[in-house]
Structure formats: structure tokens, C-alpha cells
Short mmCIF file of C-alpha atoms in Angstrom, two decimals:
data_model
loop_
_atom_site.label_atom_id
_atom_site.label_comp_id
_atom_site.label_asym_id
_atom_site.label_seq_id
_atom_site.Cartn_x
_atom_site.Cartn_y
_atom_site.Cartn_z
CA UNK A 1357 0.00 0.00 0.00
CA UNK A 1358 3.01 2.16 0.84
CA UNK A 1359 4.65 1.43 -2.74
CA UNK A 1360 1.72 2.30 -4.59
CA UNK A 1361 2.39 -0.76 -6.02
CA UNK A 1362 1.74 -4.57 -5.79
CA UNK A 1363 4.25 -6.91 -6.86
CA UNK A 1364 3.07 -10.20 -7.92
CA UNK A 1365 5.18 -13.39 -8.35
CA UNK A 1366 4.45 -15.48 -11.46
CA UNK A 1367 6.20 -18.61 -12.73
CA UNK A 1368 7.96 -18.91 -16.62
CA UNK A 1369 6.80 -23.06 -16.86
CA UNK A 1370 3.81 -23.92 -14.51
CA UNK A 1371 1.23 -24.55 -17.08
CA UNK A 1372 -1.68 -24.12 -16.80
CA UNK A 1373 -1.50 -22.23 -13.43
CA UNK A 1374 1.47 -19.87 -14.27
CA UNK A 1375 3.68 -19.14 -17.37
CA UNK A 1376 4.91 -17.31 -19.73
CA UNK A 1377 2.95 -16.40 -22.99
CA UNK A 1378 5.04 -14.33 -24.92
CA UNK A 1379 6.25 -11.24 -23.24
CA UNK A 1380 3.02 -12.15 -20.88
CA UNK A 1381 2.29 -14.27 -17.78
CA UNK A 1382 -1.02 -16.23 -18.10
CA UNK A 1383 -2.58 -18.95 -16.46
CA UNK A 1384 -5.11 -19.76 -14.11
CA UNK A 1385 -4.26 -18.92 -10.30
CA UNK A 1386 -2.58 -15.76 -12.60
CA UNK A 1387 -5.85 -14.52 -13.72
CA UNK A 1388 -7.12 -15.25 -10.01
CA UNK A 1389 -4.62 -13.27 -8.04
CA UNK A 1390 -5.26 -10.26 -10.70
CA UNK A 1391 -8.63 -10.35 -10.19
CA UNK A 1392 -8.77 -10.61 -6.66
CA UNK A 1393 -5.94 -7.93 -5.93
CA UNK A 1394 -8.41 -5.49 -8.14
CA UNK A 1395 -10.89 -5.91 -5.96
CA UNK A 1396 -8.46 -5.53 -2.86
CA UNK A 1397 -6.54 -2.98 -3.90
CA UNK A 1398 -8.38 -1.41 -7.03
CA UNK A 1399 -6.55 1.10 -9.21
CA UNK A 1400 -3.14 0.14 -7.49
CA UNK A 1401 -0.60 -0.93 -10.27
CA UNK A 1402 0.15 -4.57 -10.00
CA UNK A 1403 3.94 -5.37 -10.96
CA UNK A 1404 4.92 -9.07 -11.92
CA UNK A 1405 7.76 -10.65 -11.31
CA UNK A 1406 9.38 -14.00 -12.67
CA UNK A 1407 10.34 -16.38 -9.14
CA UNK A 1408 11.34 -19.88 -9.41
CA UNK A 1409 10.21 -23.09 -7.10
CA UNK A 1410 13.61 -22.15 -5.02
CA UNK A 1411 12.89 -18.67 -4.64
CA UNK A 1412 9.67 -18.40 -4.45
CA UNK A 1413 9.07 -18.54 -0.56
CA UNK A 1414 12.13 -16.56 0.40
CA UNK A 1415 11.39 -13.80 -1.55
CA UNK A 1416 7.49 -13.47 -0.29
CA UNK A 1417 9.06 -13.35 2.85
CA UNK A 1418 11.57 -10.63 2.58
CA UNK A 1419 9.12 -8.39 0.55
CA UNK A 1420 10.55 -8.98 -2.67
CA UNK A 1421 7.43 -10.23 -3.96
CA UNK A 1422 4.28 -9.50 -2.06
CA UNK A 1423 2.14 -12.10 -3.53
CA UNK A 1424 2.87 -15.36 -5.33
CA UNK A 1425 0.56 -16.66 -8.07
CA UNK A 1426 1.71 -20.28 -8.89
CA UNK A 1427 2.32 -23.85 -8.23
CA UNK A 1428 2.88 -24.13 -4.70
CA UNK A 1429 1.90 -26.89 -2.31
CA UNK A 1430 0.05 -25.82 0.81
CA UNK A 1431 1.47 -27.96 3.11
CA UNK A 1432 2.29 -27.40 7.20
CA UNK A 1433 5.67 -27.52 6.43
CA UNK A 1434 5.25 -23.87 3.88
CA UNK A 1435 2.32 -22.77 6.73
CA UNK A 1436 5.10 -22.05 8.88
CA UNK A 1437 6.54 -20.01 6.37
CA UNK A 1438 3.69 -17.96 4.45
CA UNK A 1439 -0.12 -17.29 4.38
CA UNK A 1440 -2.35 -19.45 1.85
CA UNK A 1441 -5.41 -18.90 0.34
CA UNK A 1442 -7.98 -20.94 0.04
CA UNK A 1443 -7.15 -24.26 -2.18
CA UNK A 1444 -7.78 -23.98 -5.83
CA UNK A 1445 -6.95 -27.09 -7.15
CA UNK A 1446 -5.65 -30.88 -5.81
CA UNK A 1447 -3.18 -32.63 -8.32
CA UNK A 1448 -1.36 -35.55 -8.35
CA UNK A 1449 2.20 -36.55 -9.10
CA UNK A 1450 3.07 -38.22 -11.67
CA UNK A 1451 6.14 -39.10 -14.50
CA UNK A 1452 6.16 -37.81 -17.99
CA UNK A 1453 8.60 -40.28 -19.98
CA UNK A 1454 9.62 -39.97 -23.76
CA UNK A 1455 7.21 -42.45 -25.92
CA UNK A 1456 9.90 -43.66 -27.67
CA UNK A 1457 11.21 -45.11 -23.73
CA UNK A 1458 8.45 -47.62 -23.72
CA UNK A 1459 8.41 -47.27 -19.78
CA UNK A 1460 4.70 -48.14 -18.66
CA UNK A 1461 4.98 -48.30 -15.24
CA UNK A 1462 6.57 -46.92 -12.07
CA UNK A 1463 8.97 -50.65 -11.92
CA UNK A 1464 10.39 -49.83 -14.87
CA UNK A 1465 12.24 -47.07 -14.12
CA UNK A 1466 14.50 -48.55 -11.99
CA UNK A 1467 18.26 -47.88 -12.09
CA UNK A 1468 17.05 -44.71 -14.55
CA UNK A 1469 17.59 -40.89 -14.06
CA UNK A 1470 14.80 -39.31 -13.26
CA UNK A 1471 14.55 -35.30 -13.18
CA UNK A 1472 12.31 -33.19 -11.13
CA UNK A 1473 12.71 -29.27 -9.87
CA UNK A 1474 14.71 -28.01 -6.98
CA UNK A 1475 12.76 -26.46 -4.16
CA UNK A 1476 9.54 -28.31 -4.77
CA UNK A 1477 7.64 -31.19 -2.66
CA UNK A 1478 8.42 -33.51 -5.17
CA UNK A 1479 12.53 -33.88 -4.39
CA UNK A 1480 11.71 -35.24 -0.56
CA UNK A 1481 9.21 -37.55 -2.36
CA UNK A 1482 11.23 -39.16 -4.93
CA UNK A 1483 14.35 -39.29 -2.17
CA UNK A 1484 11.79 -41.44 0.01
CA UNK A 1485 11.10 -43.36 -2.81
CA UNK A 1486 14.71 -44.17 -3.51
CA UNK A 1487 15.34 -44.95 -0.01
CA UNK A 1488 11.85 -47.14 0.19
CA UNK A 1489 11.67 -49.17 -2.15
CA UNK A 1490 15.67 -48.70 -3.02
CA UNK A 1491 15.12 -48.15 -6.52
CA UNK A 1492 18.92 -47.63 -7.80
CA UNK A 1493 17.37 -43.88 -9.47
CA UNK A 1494 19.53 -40.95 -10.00
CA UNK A 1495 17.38 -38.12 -9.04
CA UNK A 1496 18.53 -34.64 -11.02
CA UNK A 1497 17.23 -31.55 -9.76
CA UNK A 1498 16.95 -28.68 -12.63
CA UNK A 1499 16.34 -25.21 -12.11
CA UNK A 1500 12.86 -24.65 -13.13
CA UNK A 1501 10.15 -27.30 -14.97
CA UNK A 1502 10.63 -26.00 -18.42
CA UNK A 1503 14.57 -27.16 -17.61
CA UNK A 1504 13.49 -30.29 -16.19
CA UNK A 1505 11.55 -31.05 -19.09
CA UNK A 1506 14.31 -30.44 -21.52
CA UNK A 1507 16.21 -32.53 -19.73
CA UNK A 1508 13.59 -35.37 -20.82
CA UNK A 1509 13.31 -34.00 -23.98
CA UNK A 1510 17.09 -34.06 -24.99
CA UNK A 1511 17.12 -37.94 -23.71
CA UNK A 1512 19.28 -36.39 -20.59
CA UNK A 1513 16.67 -38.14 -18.27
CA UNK A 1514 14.28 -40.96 -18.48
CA UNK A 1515 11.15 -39.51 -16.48
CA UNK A 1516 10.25 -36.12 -15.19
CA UNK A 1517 8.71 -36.02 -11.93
CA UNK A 1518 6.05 -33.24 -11.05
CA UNK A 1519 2.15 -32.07 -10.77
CA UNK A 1520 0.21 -33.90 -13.70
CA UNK A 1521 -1.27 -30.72 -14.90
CA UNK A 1522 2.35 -29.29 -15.15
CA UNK A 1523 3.06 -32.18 -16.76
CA UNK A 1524 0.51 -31.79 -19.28
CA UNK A 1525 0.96 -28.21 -19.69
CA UNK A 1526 4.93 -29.14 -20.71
CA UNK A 1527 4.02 -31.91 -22.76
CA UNK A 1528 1.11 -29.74 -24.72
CA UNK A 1529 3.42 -27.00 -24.91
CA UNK A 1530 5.99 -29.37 -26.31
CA UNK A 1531 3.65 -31.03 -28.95
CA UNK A 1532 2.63 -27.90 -29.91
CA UNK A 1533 6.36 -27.42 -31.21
CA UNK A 1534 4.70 -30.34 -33.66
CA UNK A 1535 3.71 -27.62 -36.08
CA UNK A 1536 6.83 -25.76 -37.19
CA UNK A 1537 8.34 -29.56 -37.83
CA UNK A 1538 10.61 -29.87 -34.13
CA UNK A 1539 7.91 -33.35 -32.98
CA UNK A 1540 9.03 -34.40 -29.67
CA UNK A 1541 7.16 -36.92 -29.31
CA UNK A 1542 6.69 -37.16 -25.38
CA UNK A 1543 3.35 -38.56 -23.03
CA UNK A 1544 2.44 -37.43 -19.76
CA UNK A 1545 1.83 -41.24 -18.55
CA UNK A 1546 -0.39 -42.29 -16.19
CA UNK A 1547 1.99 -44.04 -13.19
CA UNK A 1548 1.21 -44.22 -9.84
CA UNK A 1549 2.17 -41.83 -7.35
CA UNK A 1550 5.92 -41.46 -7.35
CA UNK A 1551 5.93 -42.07 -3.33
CA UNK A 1552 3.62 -45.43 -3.83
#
């Protein structure tokens, strides 16, 4: 209120919640936090800014970012460290594999690399599957989802790890490229949990 300003964290590859379009964020808890903070806060000038799964939660709470409008988990663990609003969506997690792998279930990817993004709840969850069920995976954390899904993409790992409708958002994204004559040809497959 101070600033005059509102600055609102958005995500580059969290489809279809929060990414880039362009020169434009879009997505769905996007259009939400816009439309809520003009009824909060109408006429005030809302300011986005580009945070990352790592960053995300630090920067909320040192004021870099007053708001964040993307993929995060609302778990006790992050209630200790920010405010939620009220849940907007449930997802599960899943693997995206290349189709070309032929990987059609979770057994298969044992001893294989499997890639998922630092700072979200999906690292602790494929690190208890690893020591559960002592699968003989290398886990690779990337930077940010549309990494982690180029590391699929470029063969660099055998299964990406996240949200299914990230997943699908990536993989539509990626099909999409199917048009100017780059197919990937990748599937958002439909494994079990990666912690069961």
C-alpha cells in the first residue's frame, strides 16, 4: 500500500496455473490473483515478477514479492513459512517419460535418471522413494520445470517427476512445437504416485 504498487510473483513453466505467454504471464491462479488484488486494492498498479520453485518462498518473505501466483503446495511444512489462500486445485504426481522409452509403469524405471525441480515437494518424495523401495534412481534436480523437461526432452533423463497438470501443460506446450516440424514426441503417462 506504501509502494503504490503490488508486486506479484508469477512462474515462466507452470502450465496451466502460471507461465509465460510471450512477453506475458497467463494462467489460471494468474488470472485469479489479478482479479482478486483489483478488488483488494483497485486502481493500485500490480507489478509481476518472474520467481522460481527455489525462490519463491524466500522472496514473499523478505518483501521482494508481495504475492505469489503459482504452483505451490500448501502444506504445514510452507504454513510455517507464508499465508495461503484458500485451495484452488488438488493434483497428483506423476512421470512424464519420452514415448519412444516404452516405460509403462513406475517398476520400470528402476536404475534410470529421473529429473524433477529443486525447491519443490516432489525432491523429498522421490528421495523417500529411492530410499523405500531402493530403486537404484539418480534423481537430477533442474532449475525450473521448463529445464526439467528439456532434460527429458534431450534424452538427458528418463522420467520427469512433477504435478500432472504441469506435466501436461509441458508436454502440450511441447507437442505444440509439432507444427513448425521440431515433434518431440513425449506422453504425460499415467503411473502411480511417485511415493507409492
Amino acid at each position: 500500500k506504501a509502494a503504490g504498487t503490488i508486486t506479484m510473483g508469477v512462474r515462466d513453466a507452470s502450465p496451466p496455473l502460471s507461465y509465460s505467454l510471450g512477453t506475458s504471464y497467463v494462467g489460471y491462479h494468474v488470472e485469479l490473483c489479478e482479479q482478486m488484488l483489483a478488488k483488494l486494492r483497485p486502481g493500485v498498479a500490480v507489478k509481476q515478477m518472474v520467481v522460481t520453485s527455489q525462490n519463491r518462498v524466500p522472496l514473499l518473505q523478505n518483501g521482494t514479492v508481495d504475492i505469489e501466483c503459482g504452483s505451490t503446495t500448501n502444506n504445514a511444512a510452507r504454513q510455517q513459512q507464508a499465508a495461503f489462500a484458500n485451495t484452488t486445485y488438488i493434483t497428483e504426481a506423476r512421470f512424464a517419460v519420452r514415448a519412444s522409452s516404452g516405460i509403462t509403469s513406475v517398476e520400470q524405471l528402476r536404475g534410470k535418471t529421473i529429473v524433477t525441480t529443486t525447491g519443490t515437494t516432489l525432491v523429498q518424495r522421490l528421495r523417500k522413494l529411492e530410499q523405500d523401495r531402493d530403486f537404484g534412481i539418480t534423481i537430477v534436480l533442474a532449475k525450473d520445470h521448463a529445464e526439467s523437461f528439456l532434460l527429458l526432452e534431450t534424452g538427458r533423463a528418463d522420467a520427469f517427476a512433477m504435478d500432472d497438470n504441469t506435466l501436461a501443460g509441458n508436454t502440450a506446450h511441447s507437442c505444440g512445437l509439432q507444427d513448425r516440424g521440431q515433434a518431440t514426441g513425449h506422453r504425460a503417462d499415467r503411473h502411480h504416485d511417485p511415493q507409492g
